[in-house]
XYZ file of N, CA, C and O in Angstrom:
548
model
N -116.058 206.513 -52.421
C -115.917 206.766 -53.838
C -114.433 206.918 -54.140
O -113.762 207.743 -53.544
N -113.879 206.115 -55.065
C -112.469 206.247 -55.412
C -112.172 207.612 -56.013
O -113.037 208.240 -56.626
N -110.938 208.044 -55.846
C -110.544 209.369 -56.337
C -110.645 209.463 -57.849
O -110.863 210.537 -58.384
N -110.504 208.352 -58.552
C -110.563 208.378 -60.016
C -111.941 208.797 -60.511
O -112.068 209.338 -61.594
N -112.980 208.541 -59.718
C -114.318 208.898 -60.148
C -114.607 210.379 -59.944
O -115.500 210.912 -60.563
N -113.861 211.042 -59.077
C -114.120 212.449 -58.793
C -113.460 213.341 -59.840
O -114.017 214.359 -60.246
N -112.294 212.955 -60.310
C -111.536 213.798 -61.243
C -112.304 214.014 -62.534
O -112.579 213.078 -63.270
N -112.659 215.257 -62.792
C -113.342 215.614 -64.018
C -114.839 215.389 -64.013
O -115.515 215.794 -64.929
N -115.379 214.751 -63.012
C -116.817 214.499 -62.924
C -117.421 215.563 -62.016
O -117.287 215.498 -60.794
N -118.069 216.557 -62.605
C -118.544 217.701 -61.823
C -119.621 217.312 -60.828
O -119.683 217.874 -59.745
N -120.453 216.322 -61.159
C -121.482 215.908 -60.201
C -120.843 215.263 -58.978
O -121.231 215.541 -57.844
N -119.847 214.408 -59.212
C -119.164 213.758 -58.096
C -118.401 214.786 -57.265
O -118.355 214.690 -56.037
N -117.805 215.775 -57.931
C -117.065 216.803 -57.203
C -118.005 217.636 -56.340
O -117.685 217.968 -55.191
N -119.157 217.967 -56.859
C -120.123 218.732 -56.080
C -120.640 217.920 -54.899
O -120.782 218.450 -53.798
N -120.907 216.641 -55.130
C -121.369 215.785 -54.039
C -120.297 215.639 -52.971
O -120.583 215.689 -51.767
N -119.052 215.502 -53.407
C -117.944 215.385 -52.457
C -117.803 216.650 -51.628
O -117.657 216.593 -50.412
N -117.868 217.805 -52.268
C -117.681 219.058 -51.531
C -118.854 219.336 -50.598
O -118.679 219.960 -49.558
N -120.058 218.853 -50.939
C -121.194 219.090 -50.045
C -121.137 218.190 -48.808
O -121.643 218.552 -47.758
N -120.477 217.035 -48.930
C -120.353 216.130 -47.783
C -119.119 216.422 -46.937
O -118.958 215.832 -45.881
N -118.254 217.267 -47.415
C -116.995 217.550 -46.731
C -117.231 218.544 -45.604
O -117.286 219.749 -45.817
N -117.433 218.035 -44.400
C -117.669 218.893 -43.240
C -116.748 218.464 -42.111
O -116.328 217.311 -42.035
N -116.450 219.402 -41.254
C -115.593 219.120 -40.102
C -116.419 218.514 -38.982
O -117.596 218.834 -38.828
N -115.786 217.638 -38.194
C -116.529 217.071 -37.058
C -116.736 218.137 -35.991
O -115.968 219.098 -35.909
N -117.762 217.995 -35.168
C -117.970 218.979 -34.105
C -116.868 218.867 -33.053
O -116.291 217.796 -32.857
N -116.588 219.978 -32.394
C -115.575 219.972 -31.342
C -116.087 219.135 -30.170
O -117.231 219.294 -29.743
N -115.251 218.241 -29.652
C -115.714 217.425 -28.527
C -115.908 218.274 -27.272
O -115.206 219.263 -27.069
N -116.860 217.889 -26.427
C -117.124 218.682 -25.229
C -115.953 218.702 -24.247
O -115.831 219.616 -23.439
N -115.043 217.732 -24.352
C -113.913 217.710 -23.424
C -112.958 218.879 -23.652
O -112.170 219.219 -22.777
N -113.034 219.506 -24.813
C -112.147 220.639 -25.083
C -112.599 221.905 -24.354
O -111.886 222.901 -24.363
N -113.753 221.877 -23.732
C -114.197 223.050 -22.965
C -113.402 223.199 -21.670
O -113.487 224.220 -21.017
N -112.618 222.196 -21.316
C -111.795 222.273 -20.112
C -110.686 223.303 -20.239
O -110.033 223.639 -19.272
N -110.430 223.802 -21.422
C -109.355 224.784 -21.593
C -109.621 226.054 -20.799
O -108.698 226.726 -20.376
N -110.867 226.384 -20.589
C -111.199 227.617 -19.881
C -111.001 227.542 -18.378
O -110.930 228.559 -17.703
N -110.872 226.345 -17.855
C -110.697 226.210 -16.406
C -109.210 226.201 -16.066
O -108.396 225.681 -16.833
N -108.819 226.780 -14.931
C -107.394 226.787 -14.565
C -106.941 225.402 -14.129
O -107.758 224.570 -13.725
N -105.636 225.127 -14.216
C -105.151 223.820 -13.766
C -105.377 223.634 -12.262
O -105.374 224.597 -11.504
N -105.584 222.400 -11.871
C -105.815 222.070 -10.468
C -104.470 222.041 -9.748
O -103.655 221.168 -9.994
N -104.234 223.033 -8.885
C -102.957 223.126 -8.206
C -102.970 222.519 -6.804
O -101.995 222.600 -6.073
N -104.070 221.909 -6.442
C -104.116 221.253 -5.129
C -103.714 219.800 -5.287
O -103.948 219.185 -6.327
N -103.094 219.228 -4.316
C -102.721 217.820 -4.348
C -101.229 217.641 -4.476
O -100.436 218.578 -4.317
N -100.852 216.438 -4.801
C -99.441 216.095 -4.898
C -98.845 216.620 -6.196
O -99.538 217.086 -7.103
N -97.549 216.519 -6.259
C -96.821 216.973 -7.443
C -97.319 216.264 -8.702
O -97.455 216.881 -9.747
N -97.600 214.954 -8.611
C -98.062 214.203 -9.777
C -99.419 214.707 -10.262
O -99.669 214.804 -11.459
N -100.307 215.041 -9.332
C -101.625 215.550 -9.701
C -101.532 216.894 -10.397
O -102.234 217.157 -11.379
N -100.651 217.756 -9.871
C -100.448 219.069 -10.506
C -99.855 218.882 -11.902
O -100.294 219.500 -12.868
N -98.877 218.012 -12.018
C -98.239 217.760 -13.319
C -99.254 217.191 -14.308
O -99.281 217.576 -15.486
N -100.101 216.262 -13.840
C -101.115 215.691 -14.737
C -102.134 216.742 -15.165
O -102.589 216.739 -16.313
N -102.481 217.655 -14.264
C -103.418 218.713 -14.611
C -102.827 219.640 -15.665
O -103.497 220.009 -16.635
N -101.560 219.997 -15.488
C -100.888 220.853 -16.477
C -100.739 220.102 -17.799
O -100.957 220.671 -18.884
N -100.376 218.822 -17.749
C -100.248 218.021 -18.962
C -101.595 217.892 -19.673
O -101.666 217.967 -20.909
N -102.669 217.737 -18.906
C -104.009 217.658 -19.489
C -104.343 218.948 -20.238
O -104.891 218.916 -21.336
N -104.008 220.088 -19.621
C -104.271 221.368 -20.290
C -103.459 221.487 -21.577
O -103.968 221.937 -22.617
N -102.206 221.058 -21.548
C -101.358 221.128 -22.743
C -101.888 220.211 -23.843
O -101.942 220.594 -25.023
N -102.277 219.002 -23.469
C -102.809 218.062 -24.459
C -104.124 218.560 -25.033
O -104.387 218.446 -26.236
N -104.964 219.129 -24.172
C -106.247 219.662 -24.642
C -106.019 220.825 -25.597
O -106.681 220.935 -26.632
N -105.053 221.692 -25.284
C -104.744 222.822 -26.170
C -104.192 222.327 -27.510
O -104.558 222.839 -28.573
N -103.327 221.309 -27.465
C -102.774 220.757 -28.708
C -103.877 220.127 -29.549
O -103.903 220.289 -30.777
N -104.782 219.431 -28.906
C -105.894 218.803 -29.638
C -106.815 219.856 -30.238
O -107.279 219.713 -31.375
N -107.087 220.908 -29.493
C -107.931 221.984 -30.027
C -107.265 222.646 -31.226
O -107.924 222.941 -32.232
N -105.962 222.853 -31.141
C -105.226 223.435 -32.277
C -105.290 222.518 -33.488
O -105.516 222.969 -34.617
N -105.093 221.226 -33.243
C -105.144 220.262 -34.346
C -106.526 220.228 -34.992
O -106.646 220.256 -36.222
N -107.567 220.162 -34.182
C -108.926 220.116 -34.735
C -109.281 221.406 -35.473
O -109.976 221.381 -36.489
N -108.785 222.530 -34.988
C -109.010 223.794 -35.694
C -108.328 223.775 -37.062
O -108.907 224.202 -38.062
N -107.100 223.250 -37.106
C -106.383 223.155 -38.379
C -107.099 222.207 -39.332
O -107.238 222.493 -40.528
N -107.572 221.063 -38.822
C -108.295 220.104 -39.668
C -109.572 220.744 -40.219
O -109.906 220.583 -41.397
N -110.261 221.494 -39.369
C -111.478 222.175 -39.815
C -111.162 223.179 -40.918
O -111.854 223.236 -41.941
N -110.109 223.954 -40.740
C -109.712 224.920 -41.769
C -109.325 224.205 -43.063
O -109.667 224.665 -44.157
N -108.608 223.080 -42.947
C -108.228 222.319 -44.138
C -109.449 221.772 -44.865
O -109.508 221.796 -46.096
N -110.435 221.294 -44.106
C -111.649 220.781 -44.741
C -112.406 221.885 -45.461
O -112.912 221.686 -46.576
N -112.479 223.049 -44.853
C -113.160 224.173 -45.497
C -112.402 224.586 -46.757
O -113.000 224.838 -47.811
N -111.066 224.620 -46.669
C -110.249 224.974 -47.834
C -110.413 223.937 -48.947
O -110.568 224.305 -50.117
N -110.361 222.642 -48.574
C -110.535 221.588 -49.584
C -111.910 221.669 -50.232
O -112.041 221.489 -51.446
N -112.929 221.928 -49.446
C -114.276 222.048 -49.991
C -114.351 223.199 -50.993
O -114.923 223.054 -52.077
N -113.743 224.321 -50.637
C -113.743 225.468 -51.557
C -112.956 225.146 -52.822
O -113.369 225.511 -53.935
N -111.831 224.433 -52.679
C -111.035 224.072 -53.861
C -111.802 223.130 -54.773
O -111.758 223.260 -55.993
N -112.506 222.175 -54.183
C -113.274 221.226 -54.994
C -114.414 221.939 -55.713
O -114.669 221.692 -56.892
N -115.093 222.851 -55.016
C -116.163 223.613 -55.670
C -115.606 224.458 -56.809
O -116.209 224.550 -57.883
N -114.441 225.078 -56.593
C -113.819 225.885 -57.650
C -113.402 225.004 -58.829
O -113.580 225.385 -59.990
N -112.868 223.820 -58.536
C -112.481 222.907 -59.611
C -113.703 222.442 -60.398
O -113.662 222.345 -61.624
N -114.798 222.167 -59.701
C -116.028 221.759 -60.389
C -116.526 222.873 -61.297
O -116.953 222.628 -62.425
N -116.459 224.108 -60.807
C -116.881 225.242 -61.636
C -115.953 225.409 -62.838
O -116.406 225.704 -63.947
N -114.654 225.207 -62.623
C -113.695 225.312 -63.721
C -113.963 224.241 -64.766
O -113.941 224.517 -65.965
N -114.196 222.999 -64.298
C -114.518 221.936 -65.249
C -115.803 222.254 -66.009
O -115.891 222.037 -67.213
N -116.802 222.769 -65.329
C -118.054 223.113 -65.991
C -117.836 224.193 -67.034
O -118.352 224.118 -68.146
N -117.052 225.221 -66.671
C -116.756 226.296 -67.626
C -115.955 225.761 -68.810
O -116.204 226.127 -69.961
N -115.014 224.861 -68.533
C -114.229 224.276 -69.622
C -115.113 223.422 -70.519
O -114.934 223.413 -71.741
N -116.068 222.708 -69.941
C -116.998 221.915 -70.751
C -117.828 222.805 -71.666
O -118.029 222.493 -72.839
N -118.302 223.922 -71.146
C -119.095 224.848 -71.956
C -118.240 225.436 -73.077
O -118.660 225.500 -74.234
N -117.015 225.835 -72.732
C -116.115 226.398 -73.736
C -115.806 225.372 -74.816
O -115.816 225.694 -76.014
N -115.541 224.143 -74.417
C -115.256 223.088 -75.397
C -116.468 222.817 -76.282
O -116.322 222.614 -77.487
N -117.645 222.817 -75.685
C -118.852 222.586 -76.479
C -119.064 223.701 -77.491
O -119.434 223.454 -78.645
N -118.832 224.954 -77.073
C -118.977 226.072 -78.005
C -117.949 225.995 -79.127
O -118.262 226.250 -80.294
N -116.715 225.649 -78.786
C -115.670 225.514 -79.799
C -116.015 224.403 -80.776
O -115.857 224.564 -81.991
N -116.504 223.278 -80.246
C -116.888 222.163 -81.103
C -118.043 222.547 -82.014
O -118.051 222.231 -83.207
N -119.010 223.270 -81.487
C -120.144 223.712 -82.298
C -119.695 224.664 -83.398
O -120.125 224.550 -84.551
N -118.815 225.603 -83.046
C -118.311 226.546 -84.048
C -117.539 225.816 -85.136
O -117.684 226.115 -86.333
N -116.726 224.841 -84.749
C -115.971 224.069 -85.741
C -116.901 223.260 -86.629
O -116.683 223.153 -87.836
N -117.949 222.686 -86.039
C -118.916 221.919 -86.834
C -119.640 222.819 -87.830
O -119.878 222.427 -88.977
N -119.984 224.028 -87.416
C -120.635 224.964 -88.336
C -119.712 225.366 -89.474
O -120.140 225.452 -90.633
N -118.441 225.607 -89.166
C -117.473 225.940 -90.220
C -117.338 224.789 -91.211
O -117.302 225.003 -92.431
N -117.258 223.568 -90.669
C -117.144 222.399 -91.537
C -118.398 222.239 -92.389
O -118.312 221.936 -93.586
N -119.549 222.454 -91.803
C -120.797 222.342 -92.571
C -120.853 223.400 -93.673
O -121.263 223.109 -94.799
N -120.435 224.624 -93.365
C -120.417 225.676 -94.385
C -119.454 225.337 -95.514
O -119.770 225.550 -96.684
N -118.287 224.803 -95.174
C -117.332 224.418 -96.228
C -117.899 223.273 -97.063
O -117.753 223.253 -98.288
N -118.552 222.321 -96.382
C -119.158 221.215 -97.121
C -120.252 221.684 -98.055
O -120.340 221.235 -99.200
N -121.094 222.619 -97.596
C -122.147 223.167 -98.467
C -121.551 223.936 -99.631
O -122.049 223.867 -100.759
N -120.477 224.681 -99.335
C -119.815 225.417 -100.415
C -119.259 224.485 -101.466
O -119.383 224.735 -102.676
N -118.656 223.391 -101.034
C -118.129 222.409 -101.986
C -119.259 221.751 -102.772
O -119.130 221.516 -103.980
N -120.375 221.438 -102.090
C -121.504 220.839 -102.809
C -122.082 221.805 -103.838
O -122.426 221.400 -104.949
N -122.193 223.084 -103.459
C -122.711 224.070 -104.414
C -121.765 224.218 -105.595
O -122.200 224.309 -106.742
N -120.472 224.234 -105.291
C -119.492 224.372 -106.372
C -119.535 223.148 -107.286
O -119.521 223.278 -108.503
N -119.614 221.967 -106.669
C -119.673 220.749 -107.480
C -120.987 220.692 -108.244
O -121.025 220.295 -109.414
N -122.082 221.082 -107.621
C -123.373 221.078 -108.299
C -123.405 222.102 -109.424
O -124.010 221.866 -110.473
N -122.733 223.213 -109.261
C -122.690 224.230 -110.313
C -121.904 223.754 -111.522
O -122.283 224.009 -112.661
N -120.826 223.009 -111.309
C -120.039 222.538 -112.458
C -120.728 221.391 -113.162
O -120.648 221.257 -114.371
N -121.461 220.549 -112.418
C -122.160 219.444 -113.059
C -123.451 219.909 -113.715
O -123.904 219.332 -114.679
N -124.064 220.962 -113.224
C -125.342 221.417 -113.754
C -125.204 222.281 -115.005
O -126.167 222.517 -115.694
N -124.008 222.764 -115.304
C -123.828 223.614 -116.483
C -123.831 222.762 -117.747
O -123.358 221.645 -117.768
N -124.373 223.370 -118.818
C -124.350 222.670 -120.094
C -123.019 222.962 -120.761
O -122.432 224.012 -120.552
N -122.562 222.025 -121.555
C -121.256 222.249 -122.201
C -121.334 223.458 -123.127
O -122.373 223.763 -123.706
N -120.227 224.127 -123.257
C -120.164 225.328 -124.094
C -120.350 224.934 -125.560
O -119.887 223.896 -126.003
N -121.063 225.809 -126.310
C -121.328 225.531 -127.729
C -120.062 225.744 -128.526
O -119.299 226.671 -128.286
N -119.860 224.869 -129.526
C -118.686 224.986 -130.379
C -118.978 226.049 -131.435
O -120.112 226.245 -131.832
N -117.963 226.737 -131.944
C -118.214 227.732 -132.994
C -118.793 227.072 -134.251
O -118.343 226.013 -134.670
N -119.805 227.674 -134.765
C -120.459 227.159 -135.968
C -121.502 226.096 -135.648
O -122.106 225.550 -136.533
N -121.688 225.805 -134.392
C -122.658 224.788 -134.010
C -123.767 225.434 -133.190
O -124.110 224.977 -132.137
N -124.341 226.539 -133.704
C -125.406 227.206 -132.993
C -126.696 226.454 -133.227
O -126.959 225.964 -134.310
N -127.509 226.417 -132.281
C -128.785 225.744 -132.437
C -129.797 226.729 -132.993
O -129.765 227.903 -132.685
N -130.686 226.241 -133.812
C -131.747 227.059 -134.368
C -131.371 227.735 -135.681
O -132.185 228.334 -136.317
N -130.141 227.674 -136.106
C -129.734 228.251 -137.385
C -129.180 227.143 -138.257
O -128.578 226.190 -137.753
N -129.342 227.283 -139.484
C -128.833 226.281 -140.404
C -127.372 226.574 -140.687
O -126.965 227.732 -140.783
N -126.627 225.557 -140.853
C -125.200 225.755 -141.158
C -125.082 226.016 -142.655
O -125.916 225.611 -143.435
N -124.050 226.725 -143.079
C -123.902 227.041 -144.515
C -123.778 225.802 -145.384
O -124.158 225.818 -146.545
N -123.296 224.741 -144.900
C -123.132 223.557 -145.748
C -124.453 222.816 -145.915
O -124.668 222.166 -146.916
N -125.355 222.965 -144.965
C -126.616 222.229 -145.090
C -127.594 222.989 -146.003
O -128.557 222.434 -146.431
N -127.383 224.274 -146.268
C -128.278 225.026 -147.109
C -128.071 224.674 -148.583
O -128.951 224.834 -149.373
N -126.951 224.207 -148.943
C -126.686 223.933 -150.348
C -127.105 222.602 -150.812
O -127.736 221.793 -150.370
């Protein structure tokens, strides 16, 4: 999976962190517990000591890789949780903004409906139901 697909995709991040495991320690690293073979020629002794040094270096390296994988897995899980929390926060903010906009829109509609629904004000001397003084004569 390319790295571009993991960034911001919480499902991909969770899947990545669940698959992120360290390889098992090889059985050859158990030789560290045995002492170097000091019998034989100088070359055999040197190779035995070199084997122990190489085995120790490999064990150190694999331990570091394992720790890095565990750290990366924890970081990816934390990032996925952060993205999820940010998504929830953004959704709540968007919902609140939509509600505010809807309330303002309803207020404007009510205000516009109130001005259009009112009857025009009566002019002085133009009361309905009464006769005007000029029409009585």
